[in-house]
XYZ file of C-alpha atoms in Angstrom:
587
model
C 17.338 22.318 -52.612
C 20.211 22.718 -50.154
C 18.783 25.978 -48.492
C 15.109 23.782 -48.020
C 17.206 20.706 -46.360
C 18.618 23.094 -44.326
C 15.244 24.544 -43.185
C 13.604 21.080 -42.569
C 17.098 20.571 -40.685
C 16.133 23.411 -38.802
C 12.869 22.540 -38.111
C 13.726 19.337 -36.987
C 16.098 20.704 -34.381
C 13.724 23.320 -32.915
C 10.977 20.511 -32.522
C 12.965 18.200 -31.056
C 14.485 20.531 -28.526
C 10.587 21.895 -27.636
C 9.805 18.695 -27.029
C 12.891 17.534 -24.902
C 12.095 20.735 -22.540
C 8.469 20.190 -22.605
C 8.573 16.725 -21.647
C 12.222 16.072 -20.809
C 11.706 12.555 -22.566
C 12.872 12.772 -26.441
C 11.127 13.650 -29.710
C 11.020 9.763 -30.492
C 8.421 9.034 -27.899
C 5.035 9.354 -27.219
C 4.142 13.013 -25.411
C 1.302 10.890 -23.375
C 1.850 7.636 -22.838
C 0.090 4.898 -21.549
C 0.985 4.395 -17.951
C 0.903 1.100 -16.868
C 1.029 0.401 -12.849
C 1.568 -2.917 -11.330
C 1.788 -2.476 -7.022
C 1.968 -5.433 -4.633
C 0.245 -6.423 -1.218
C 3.288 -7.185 1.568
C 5.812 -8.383 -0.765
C 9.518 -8.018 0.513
C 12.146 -6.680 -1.073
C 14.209 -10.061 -0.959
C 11.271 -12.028 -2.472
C 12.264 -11.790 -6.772
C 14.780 -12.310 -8.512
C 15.824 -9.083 -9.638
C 16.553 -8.335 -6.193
C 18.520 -11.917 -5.392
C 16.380 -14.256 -4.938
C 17.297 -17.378 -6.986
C 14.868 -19.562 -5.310
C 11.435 -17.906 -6.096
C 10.594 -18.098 -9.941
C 9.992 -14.482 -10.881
C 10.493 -13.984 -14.352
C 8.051 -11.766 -15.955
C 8.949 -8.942 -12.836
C 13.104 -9.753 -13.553
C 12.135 -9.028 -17.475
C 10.648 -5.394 -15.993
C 14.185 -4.961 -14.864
C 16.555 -6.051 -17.340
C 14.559 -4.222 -19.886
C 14.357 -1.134 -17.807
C 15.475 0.571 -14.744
C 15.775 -0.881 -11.306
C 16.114 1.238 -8.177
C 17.739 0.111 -4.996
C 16.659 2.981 -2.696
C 12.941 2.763 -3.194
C 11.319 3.443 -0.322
C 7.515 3.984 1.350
C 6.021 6.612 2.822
C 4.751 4.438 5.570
C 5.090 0.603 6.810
C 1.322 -0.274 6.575
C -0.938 -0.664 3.247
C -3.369 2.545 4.251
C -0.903 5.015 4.713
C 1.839 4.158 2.203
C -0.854 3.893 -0.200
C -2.585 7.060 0.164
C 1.203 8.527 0.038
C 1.554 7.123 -3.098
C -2.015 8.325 -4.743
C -1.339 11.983 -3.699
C 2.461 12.427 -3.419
C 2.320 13.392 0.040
C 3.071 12.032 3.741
C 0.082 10.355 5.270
C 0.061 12.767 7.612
C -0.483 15.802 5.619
C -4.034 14.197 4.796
C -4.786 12.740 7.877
C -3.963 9.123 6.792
C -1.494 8.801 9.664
C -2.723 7.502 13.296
C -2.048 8.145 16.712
C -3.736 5.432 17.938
C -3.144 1.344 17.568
C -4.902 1.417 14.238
C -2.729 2.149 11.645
C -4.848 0.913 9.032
C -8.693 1.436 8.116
C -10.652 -2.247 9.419
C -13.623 -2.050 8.322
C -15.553 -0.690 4.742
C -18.326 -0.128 6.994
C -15.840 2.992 8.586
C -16.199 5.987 8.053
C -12.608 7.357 7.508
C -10.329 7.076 4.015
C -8.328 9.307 2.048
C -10.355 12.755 2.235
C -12.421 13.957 -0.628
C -10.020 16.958 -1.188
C -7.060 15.637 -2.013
C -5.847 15.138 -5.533
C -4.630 11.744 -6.766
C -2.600 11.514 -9.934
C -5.771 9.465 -11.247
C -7.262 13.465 -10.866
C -4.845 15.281 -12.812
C -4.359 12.423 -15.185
C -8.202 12.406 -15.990
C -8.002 16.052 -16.742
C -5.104 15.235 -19.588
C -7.411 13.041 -20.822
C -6.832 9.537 -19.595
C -9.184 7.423 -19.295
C -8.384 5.699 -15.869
C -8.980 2.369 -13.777
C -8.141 0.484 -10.726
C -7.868 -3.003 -10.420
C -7.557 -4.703 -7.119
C -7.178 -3.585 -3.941
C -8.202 0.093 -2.707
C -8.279 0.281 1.540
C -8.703 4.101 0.843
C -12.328 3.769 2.362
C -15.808 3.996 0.590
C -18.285 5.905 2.829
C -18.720 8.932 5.143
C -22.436 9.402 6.359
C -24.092 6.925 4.126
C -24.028 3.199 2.801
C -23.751 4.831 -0.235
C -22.287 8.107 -0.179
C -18.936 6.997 -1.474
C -17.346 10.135 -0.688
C -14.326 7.763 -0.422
C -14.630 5.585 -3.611
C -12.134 5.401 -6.544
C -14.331 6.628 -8.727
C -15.151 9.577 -6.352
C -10.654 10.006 -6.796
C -10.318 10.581 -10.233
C -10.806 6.858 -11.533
C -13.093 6.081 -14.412
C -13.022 2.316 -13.582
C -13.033 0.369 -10.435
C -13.226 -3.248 -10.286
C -12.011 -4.853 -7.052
C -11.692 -5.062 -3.221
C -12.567 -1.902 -1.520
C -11.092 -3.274 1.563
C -8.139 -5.715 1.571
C -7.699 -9.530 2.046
C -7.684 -10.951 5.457
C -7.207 -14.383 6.925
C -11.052 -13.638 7.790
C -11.656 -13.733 3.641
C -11.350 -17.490 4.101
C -13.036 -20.423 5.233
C -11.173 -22.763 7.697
C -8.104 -19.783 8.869
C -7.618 -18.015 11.775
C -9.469 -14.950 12.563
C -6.960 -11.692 11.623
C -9.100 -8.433 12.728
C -8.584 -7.337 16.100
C -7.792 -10.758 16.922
C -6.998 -9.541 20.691
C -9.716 -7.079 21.004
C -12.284 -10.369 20.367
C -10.303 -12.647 22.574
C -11.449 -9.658 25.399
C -14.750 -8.730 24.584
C -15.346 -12.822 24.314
C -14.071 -12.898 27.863
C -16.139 -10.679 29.107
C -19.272 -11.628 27.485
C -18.180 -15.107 29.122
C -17.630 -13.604 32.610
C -20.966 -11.799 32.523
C -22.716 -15.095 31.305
C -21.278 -16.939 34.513
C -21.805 -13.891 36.558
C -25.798 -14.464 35.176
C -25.542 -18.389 36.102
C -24.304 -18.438 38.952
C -27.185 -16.022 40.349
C -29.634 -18.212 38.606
C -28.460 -21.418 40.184
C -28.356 -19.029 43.987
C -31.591 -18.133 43.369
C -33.302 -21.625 43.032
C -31.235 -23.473 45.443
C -32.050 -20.577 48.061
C -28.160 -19.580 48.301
C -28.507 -15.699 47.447
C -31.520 -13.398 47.419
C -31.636 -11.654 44.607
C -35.095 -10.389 42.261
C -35.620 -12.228 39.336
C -35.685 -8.809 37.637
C -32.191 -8.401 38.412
C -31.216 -11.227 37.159
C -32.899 -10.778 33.848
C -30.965 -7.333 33.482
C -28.056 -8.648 33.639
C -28.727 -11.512 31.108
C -30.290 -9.116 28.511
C -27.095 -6.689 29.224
C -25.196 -9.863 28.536
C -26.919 -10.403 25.038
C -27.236 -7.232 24.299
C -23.131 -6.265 24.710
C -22.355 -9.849 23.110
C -24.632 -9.333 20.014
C -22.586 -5.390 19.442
C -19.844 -6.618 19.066
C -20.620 -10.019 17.528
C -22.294 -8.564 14.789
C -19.467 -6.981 13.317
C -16.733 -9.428 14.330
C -18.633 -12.603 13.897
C -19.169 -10.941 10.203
C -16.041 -10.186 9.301
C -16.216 -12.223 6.028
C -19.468 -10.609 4.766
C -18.726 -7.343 5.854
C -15.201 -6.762 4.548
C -14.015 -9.514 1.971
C -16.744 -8.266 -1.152
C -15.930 -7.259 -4.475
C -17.441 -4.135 -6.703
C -17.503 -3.034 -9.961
C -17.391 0.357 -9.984
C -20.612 1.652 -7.248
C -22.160 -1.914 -7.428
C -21.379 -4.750 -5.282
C -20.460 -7.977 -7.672
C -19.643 -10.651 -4.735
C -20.405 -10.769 -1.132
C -18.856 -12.440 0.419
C -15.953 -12.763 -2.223
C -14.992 -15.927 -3.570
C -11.135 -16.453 -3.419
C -11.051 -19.190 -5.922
C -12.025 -17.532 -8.679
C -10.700 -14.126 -7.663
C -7.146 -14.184 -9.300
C -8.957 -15.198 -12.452
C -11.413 -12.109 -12.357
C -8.532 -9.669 -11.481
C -6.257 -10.418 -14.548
C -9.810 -10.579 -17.148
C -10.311 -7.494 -16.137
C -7.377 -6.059 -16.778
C -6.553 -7.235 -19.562
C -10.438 -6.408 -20.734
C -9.179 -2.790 -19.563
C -6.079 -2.722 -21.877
C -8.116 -3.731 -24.746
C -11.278 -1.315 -24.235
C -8.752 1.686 -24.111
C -5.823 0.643 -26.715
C -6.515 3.587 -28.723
C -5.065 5.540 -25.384
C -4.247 7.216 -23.043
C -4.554 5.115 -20.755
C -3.778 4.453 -16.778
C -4.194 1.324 -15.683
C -3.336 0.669 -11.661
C -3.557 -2.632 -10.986
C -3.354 -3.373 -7.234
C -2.495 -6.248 -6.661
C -4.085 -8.439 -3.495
C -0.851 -10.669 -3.509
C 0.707 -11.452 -1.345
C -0.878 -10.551 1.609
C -2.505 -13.816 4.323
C -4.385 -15.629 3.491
C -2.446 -16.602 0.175
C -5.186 -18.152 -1.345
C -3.708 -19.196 -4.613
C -5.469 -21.322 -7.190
C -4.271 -25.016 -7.959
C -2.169 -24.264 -11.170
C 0.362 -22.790 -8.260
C 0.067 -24.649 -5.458
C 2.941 -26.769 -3.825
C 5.454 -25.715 -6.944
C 8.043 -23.253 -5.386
C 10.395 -24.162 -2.488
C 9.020 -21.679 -0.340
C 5.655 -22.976 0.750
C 2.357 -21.203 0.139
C 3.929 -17.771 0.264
C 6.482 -18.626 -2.809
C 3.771 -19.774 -4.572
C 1.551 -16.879 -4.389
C 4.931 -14.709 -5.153
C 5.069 -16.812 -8.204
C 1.138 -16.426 -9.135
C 1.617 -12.724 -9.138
C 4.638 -12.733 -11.333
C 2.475 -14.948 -13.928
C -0.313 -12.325 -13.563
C 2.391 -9.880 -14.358
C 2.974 -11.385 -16.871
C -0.346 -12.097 -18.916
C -0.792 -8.445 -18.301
C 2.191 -7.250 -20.152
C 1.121 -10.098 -22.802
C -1.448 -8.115 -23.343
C 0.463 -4.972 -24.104
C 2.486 -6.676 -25.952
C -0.541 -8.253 -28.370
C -2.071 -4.893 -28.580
C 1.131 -3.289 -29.956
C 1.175 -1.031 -26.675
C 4.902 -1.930 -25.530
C 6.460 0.773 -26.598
C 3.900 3.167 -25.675
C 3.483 2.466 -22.548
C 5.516 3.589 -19.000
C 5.308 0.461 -16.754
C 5.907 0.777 -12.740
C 6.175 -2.192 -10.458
C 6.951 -1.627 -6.459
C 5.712 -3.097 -3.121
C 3.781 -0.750 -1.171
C 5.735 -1.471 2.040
C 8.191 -4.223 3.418
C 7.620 -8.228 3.731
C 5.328 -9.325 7.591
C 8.013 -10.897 9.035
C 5.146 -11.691 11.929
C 2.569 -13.898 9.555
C 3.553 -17.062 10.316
C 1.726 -20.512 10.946
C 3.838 -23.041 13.200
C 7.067 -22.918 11.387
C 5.862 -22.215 8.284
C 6.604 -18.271 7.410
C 3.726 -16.670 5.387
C 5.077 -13.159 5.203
C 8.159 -12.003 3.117
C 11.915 -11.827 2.979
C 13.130 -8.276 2.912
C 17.307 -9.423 2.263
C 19.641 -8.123 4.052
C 17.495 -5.303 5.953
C 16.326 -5.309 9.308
C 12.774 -5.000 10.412
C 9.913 -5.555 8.204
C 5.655 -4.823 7.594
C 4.686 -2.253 10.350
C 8.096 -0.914 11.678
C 8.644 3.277 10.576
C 12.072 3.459 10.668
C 13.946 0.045 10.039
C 15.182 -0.645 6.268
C 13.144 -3.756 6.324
C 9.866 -1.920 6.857
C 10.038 0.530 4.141
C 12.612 -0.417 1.394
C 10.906 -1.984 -1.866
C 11.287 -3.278 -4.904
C 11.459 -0.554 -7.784
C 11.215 -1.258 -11.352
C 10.264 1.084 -14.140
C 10.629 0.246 -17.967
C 9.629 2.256 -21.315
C 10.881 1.247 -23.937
C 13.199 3.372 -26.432
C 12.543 6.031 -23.276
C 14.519 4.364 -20.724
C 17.914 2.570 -21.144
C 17.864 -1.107 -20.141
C 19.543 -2.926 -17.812
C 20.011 0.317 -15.768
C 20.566 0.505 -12.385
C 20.266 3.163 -10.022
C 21.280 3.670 -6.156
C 19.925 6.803 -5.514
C 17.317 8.020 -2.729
C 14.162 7.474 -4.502
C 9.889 7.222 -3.089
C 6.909 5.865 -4.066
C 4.942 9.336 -3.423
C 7.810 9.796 -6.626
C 5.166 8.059 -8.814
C 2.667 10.970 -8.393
C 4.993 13.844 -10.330
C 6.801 11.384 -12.332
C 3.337 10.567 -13.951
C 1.478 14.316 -13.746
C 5.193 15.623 -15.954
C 4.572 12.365 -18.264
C 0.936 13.397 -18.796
C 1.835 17.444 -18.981
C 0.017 18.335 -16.526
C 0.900 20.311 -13.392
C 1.464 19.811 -10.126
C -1.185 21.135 -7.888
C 0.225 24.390 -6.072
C -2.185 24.711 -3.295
C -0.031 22.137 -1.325
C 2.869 20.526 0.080
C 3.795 17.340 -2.605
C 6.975 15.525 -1.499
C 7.203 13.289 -4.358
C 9.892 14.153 -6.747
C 9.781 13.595 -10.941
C 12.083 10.969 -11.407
C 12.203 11.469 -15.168
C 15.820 13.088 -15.115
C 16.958 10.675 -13.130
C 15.459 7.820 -14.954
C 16.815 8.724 -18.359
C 20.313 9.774 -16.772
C 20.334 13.063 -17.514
C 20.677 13.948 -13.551
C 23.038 11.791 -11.495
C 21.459 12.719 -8.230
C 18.270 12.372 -6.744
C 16.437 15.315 -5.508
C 15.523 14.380 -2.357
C 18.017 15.355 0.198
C 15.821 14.297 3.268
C 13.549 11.838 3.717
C 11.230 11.366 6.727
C 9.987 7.650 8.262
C 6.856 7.835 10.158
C 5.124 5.215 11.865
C 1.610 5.949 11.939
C 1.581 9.873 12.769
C 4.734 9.111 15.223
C 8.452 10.253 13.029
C 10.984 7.625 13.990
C 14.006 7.921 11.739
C 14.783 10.625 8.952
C 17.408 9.721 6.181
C 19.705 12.616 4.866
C 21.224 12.518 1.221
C 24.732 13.752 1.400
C 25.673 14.506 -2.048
C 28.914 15.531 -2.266
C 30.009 12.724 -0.066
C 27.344 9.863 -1.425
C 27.032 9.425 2.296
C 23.274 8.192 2.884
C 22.949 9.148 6.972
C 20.004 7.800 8.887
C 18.789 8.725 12.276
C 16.246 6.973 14.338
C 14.805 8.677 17.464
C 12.379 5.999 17.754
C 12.909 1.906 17.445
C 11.020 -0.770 18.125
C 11.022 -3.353 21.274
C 11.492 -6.127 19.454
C 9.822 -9.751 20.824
C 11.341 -11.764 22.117
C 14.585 -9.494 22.394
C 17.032 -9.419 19.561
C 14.135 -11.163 17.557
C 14.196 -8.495 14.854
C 10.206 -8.953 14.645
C 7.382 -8.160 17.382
C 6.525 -12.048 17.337
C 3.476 -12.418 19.238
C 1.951 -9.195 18.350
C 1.237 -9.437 15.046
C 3.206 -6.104 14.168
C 5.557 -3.648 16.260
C 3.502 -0.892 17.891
C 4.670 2.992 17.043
C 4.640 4.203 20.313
C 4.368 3.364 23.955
C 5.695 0.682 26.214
C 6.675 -1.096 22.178
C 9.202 1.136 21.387
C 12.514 2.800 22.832
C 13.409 6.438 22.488
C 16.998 7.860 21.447
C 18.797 11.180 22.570
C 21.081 10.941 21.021
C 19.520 9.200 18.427
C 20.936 6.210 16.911
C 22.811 6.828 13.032
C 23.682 5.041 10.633
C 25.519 5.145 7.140
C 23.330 2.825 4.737
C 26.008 3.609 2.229
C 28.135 1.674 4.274
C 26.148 0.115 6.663
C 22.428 -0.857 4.767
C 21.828 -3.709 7.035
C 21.666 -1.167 9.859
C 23.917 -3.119 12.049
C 26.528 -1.301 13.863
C 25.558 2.467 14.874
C 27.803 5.086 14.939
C 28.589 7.161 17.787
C 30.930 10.708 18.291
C 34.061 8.031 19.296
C 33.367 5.752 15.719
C 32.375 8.749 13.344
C 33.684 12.338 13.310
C 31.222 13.846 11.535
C 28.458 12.614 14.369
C 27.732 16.016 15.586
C 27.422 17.402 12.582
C 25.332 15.138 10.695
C 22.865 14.812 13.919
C 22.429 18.538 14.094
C 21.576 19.195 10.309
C 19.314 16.063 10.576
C 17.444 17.780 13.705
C 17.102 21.517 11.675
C 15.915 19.860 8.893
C 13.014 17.830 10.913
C 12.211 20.855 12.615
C 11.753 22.949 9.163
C 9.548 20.067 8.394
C 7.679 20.394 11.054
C 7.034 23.732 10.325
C 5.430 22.561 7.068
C 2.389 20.557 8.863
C -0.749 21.863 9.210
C -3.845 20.576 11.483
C -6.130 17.947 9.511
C -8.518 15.846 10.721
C -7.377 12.381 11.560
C -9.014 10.118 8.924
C -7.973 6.884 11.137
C -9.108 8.059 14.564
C -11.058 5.478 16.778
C -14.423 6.999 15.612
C -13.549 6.756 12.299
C -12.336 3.361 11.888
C -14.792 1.649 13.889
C -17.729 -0.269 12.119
C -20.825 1.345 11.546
C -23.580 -0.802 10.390
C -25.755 2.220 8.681
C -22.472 2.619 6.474
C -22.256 -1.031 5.527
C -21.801 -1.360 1.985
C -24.440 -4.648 0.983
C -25.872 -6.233 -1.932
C -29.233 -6.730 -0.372
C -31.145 -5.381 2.642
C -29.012 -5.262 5.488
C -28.032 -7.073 7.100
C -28.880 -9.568 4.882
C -26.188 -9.099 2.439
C -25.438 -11.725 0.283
C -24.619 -11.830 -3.931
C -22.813 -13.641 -6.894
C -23.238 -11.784 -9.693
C -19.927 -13.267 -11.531
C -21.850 -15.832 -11.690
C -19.366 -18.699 -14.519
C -18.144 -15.239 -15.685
C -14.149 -16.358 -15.075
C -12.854 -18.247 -18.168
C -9.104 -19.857 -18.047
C -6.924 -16.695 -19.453
């Protein structure tokens, strides 16, 4: 009896330690759990309550954190929704796929474009799928949907490893809603409506010389220019003065479900089907990625919400999305999936410190960090909320102040799966699994590079004997009006040009000391200023050395609207549909 308790003993202890170095997690969990990802549209850092805010009600996102980890040096890959987000589907900088621009546009504007995260490169929904999840995305996508055809969708979800799509294949705008100021290219319009206004005089005043006797000019001519008039007016009209039908639709899977979309009962139709999702694929695994389109203008939130926080329309659509976060892990909770399930929740880049109406502010609060939506290098731009929980798997109430990303996410959920990492390219994500659990003290990254659009303004350097966490910035913004922190006026900072202000030296910091980024060091403040500028400068060139060409997915070509790749729910250009129909019930 004693020598077979020993075996089982035994057995025990070799299974349990093939486990722990299989999946580095414990022989008490699940070797594939459910993964559970909740990301959000523009929120700041300072905007819940894990992260300080005691006047925003945010309780199901502060029960993430005190029943699981919360990082404090969670960063994006990139200030603007396109780019951070296709960081954080493939564990890579933007600009290793060619989701990085070197123009104005930093995001994709239209669906009718014909850029978006290229066809070749591997998402964790991918190599997730092949470990047999079943996967879905709900919410908001701005990846792109087409490349030669309205229905090509070499840019879909479902053509980047996703089973399930239900959502926005573009993102909200102020242009999503009736009775709010135009958002897209609101300058570009303001010009081209000049001009069609100049040529229309120009047209006019010939007409009225022409009867009165005053010039000589041919009828003919005068008809040119009027049908050159109409005919520049109408290109450019036709997309801008479309904006809501174009862009603001919703699709279930390939299929169109609402166009344009109706913001009153979208909230409602984003949480059914995610909690339909959860209960479809209970039996597991599962990945669930719900993108959220809070909080990002307009802020159309539904009555139950309106006028109850102290901060406006913006704290109430905070406070939405934490009850949506909530109902969602309700649902885990009723299906018995708690414990079996890895849960994520992050911002995928800093609060717009521009969006504003009057005095009212409808863009976030990113603490005690400067900058904000749109700027590469500033704190304020790139540092988000981080909160991961698993029950039994991760200790509670854990905090961690280590150097951490969101392209993280990508081999933090491939090890979870046990799957591997693709090999045929650069991925600058790092598992955080170690670090989660506490059995590594340090992160892994030791630099960490801050690009605005394809343009690198600052790099961050880990220091890990010291704890030091250095921070260079070749590049910062002009801010408007001076010492403004913002680019008020502008609607965000530019990356390059007459916008920004170049550094040689450049300009370091010590966020361990310094994370407001307030008082830069020089050679007379710091002694180690030399040193720590010229490993930061060897290390961005070895990077450098790392790129390779790709085409630019957000060049002017690409991102311009293209009518033949409009997605519609009719025969364009007559695209209209509601097939939700009185589908939304009260959840």
């Amino acid at each position: 009896v004693i020598l077979l308790c020993f075996r089982r003993y035994l057995l025990t202890v070799l299974t349990s330690y093939l486990f722990w170095n299989t999946f580095g997690l414990g022989a008490a969990t699940d070797s594939k759990p459910n993964i559970l990802l909740f990301l959000a549209d523009d929120l700041g850092i300072g905007d819940i309550g894990c992260y300080g805010n005691n006047t925003i009600r945010t309780p199901n996102i502060d029960r993430l954190a005190r029943e699981g980890v919360k990082l404090t040096q969670h960063v994006a890959a990139a200030p603007l929704c396109t780019p951070s987000r296709a960081a954080f589907l493939t564990g890579r900088y933007p600009i290793r796929s060619g989701m990085a621009s070197s123009n104005g546009y930093r995001a994709l504007q239209w669906n009718a474009g014909s850029g978006g995260l290229p066809p070749n490169e591997t998402t964790f929904a991918k190599l997730l799928k092949q470990q047999g999840y079943t996967t879905g995305l709900i919410g908001k996508w701005h990846q792109g949907v087409n490349c030669e055809s309205f229905n090509d969708h070499c840019h879909h979800p479902l053509n980047h490893g996703f089973d399930y799509f239900y959502g926005m294949p573009f993102t909200l705008l102020n242009n999503c809603q009736e009775n709010k100021p135009p958002e897209l290219d609101v300058a570009l319009q303001a010009k081209l409506w000049l001009y069609s206004q100049i040529i229309a005089l120009a047209v006019l005043t010939l007409t009225v010389g022409k009867l009165t006797g005053l010039i000589s000019v041919r009828w003919k001519i005068i008809a040119c220019f009027a049908l050159a008039d109409g005919l520049f007016f109408i290109s450019w009209y036709s997309s801008y003065g479309f904006v809501q039908y174009w862009n603001c639709i919703l699709m279930r899977n390939h299929d169109i479900t609402e166009q344009p979309m109706r913001l009153e009962r979208t909230a409602s139709l984003m949480l059914k089907e995610a909690v339909s999702f959860i209960k479809r694929n209970r039996q597991g695994p599962f990945l669930l990625f719900v993108s959220f389109l809070h909080v990002h203008t307009p802020l159309f939130t539904t009555k139950k919400f309106l006028g109850k926080s102290r901060h406006g329309l913006y704290g109430d659509n905070v406070e939405e999305m934490d009850w949506m976060v909530g109902k969602i892990l309700d649902s885990l909770d009723k299906e018995g999936l708690k414990n079996h399930t890895f849960t994520y929740f992050a911002s995928d880049h800093g609060g717009h410190l521009e969006a504003q109406d009057g005095s009212a502010q409808l863009g976030g609060w990113n603490g005690i960090y400067k900058g904000g939506k749109g700027m590469g290098g500033w704190e304020g731009g790139i540092r988000v909320p981080g909160v991961l929980r698993w029950p039994g798997v991760l200790p509670a109430e854990t905090v961690i102040d280590e150097p951490t990303s969101l392209m993280d996410i990508y081999p933090t959920l491939v090890h979870l799966a046990g799957g591997v990492l693709p090999q045929d390219r650069v991925i600058d994500g790092r598992n955080l699994v170690p670090l989660l659990q506490g059995r590594a003290q340090k992160s892994e990254h030791e630099f960490l590079f801050h690009y605005c659009g394809s343009y690198l303004h600052a790099v961050r350097w880990h220091q890990k004997d010291s704890g030091a966490i250095w921070k260079a910035h070749y590049v910062t913004h002009v801010f408007h009006p001076p010492g403004a922190g913002a680019c008020y006026g502008k609607g965000i900072c530019p990356c390059f040009g007459e916008g920004v202000t170049h550094h040689d030296p450049p300009l370091l910091f010590d966020l361990s000391r310094d994370p407001s980024e307030a008082k830069p060091l020089s050679a007379d403040t710091e002694p180690l200023f030399d040193t720590v500028i010229k490993k930061i400068g060897r290390a961005t060139e070895e990077h450098r050395r790392t790129l390779t060409p790709v085409p630019e997915q957000l060049s002017l070509y690409n991102i311009m609207w293209k009518p033949w790749l409009q997605p519609c729910c009719g025969t364009f250009p007559f695209c209209w549909c509601d097939k939700e129909g009185d589908s939304t019930q009260s959840l």
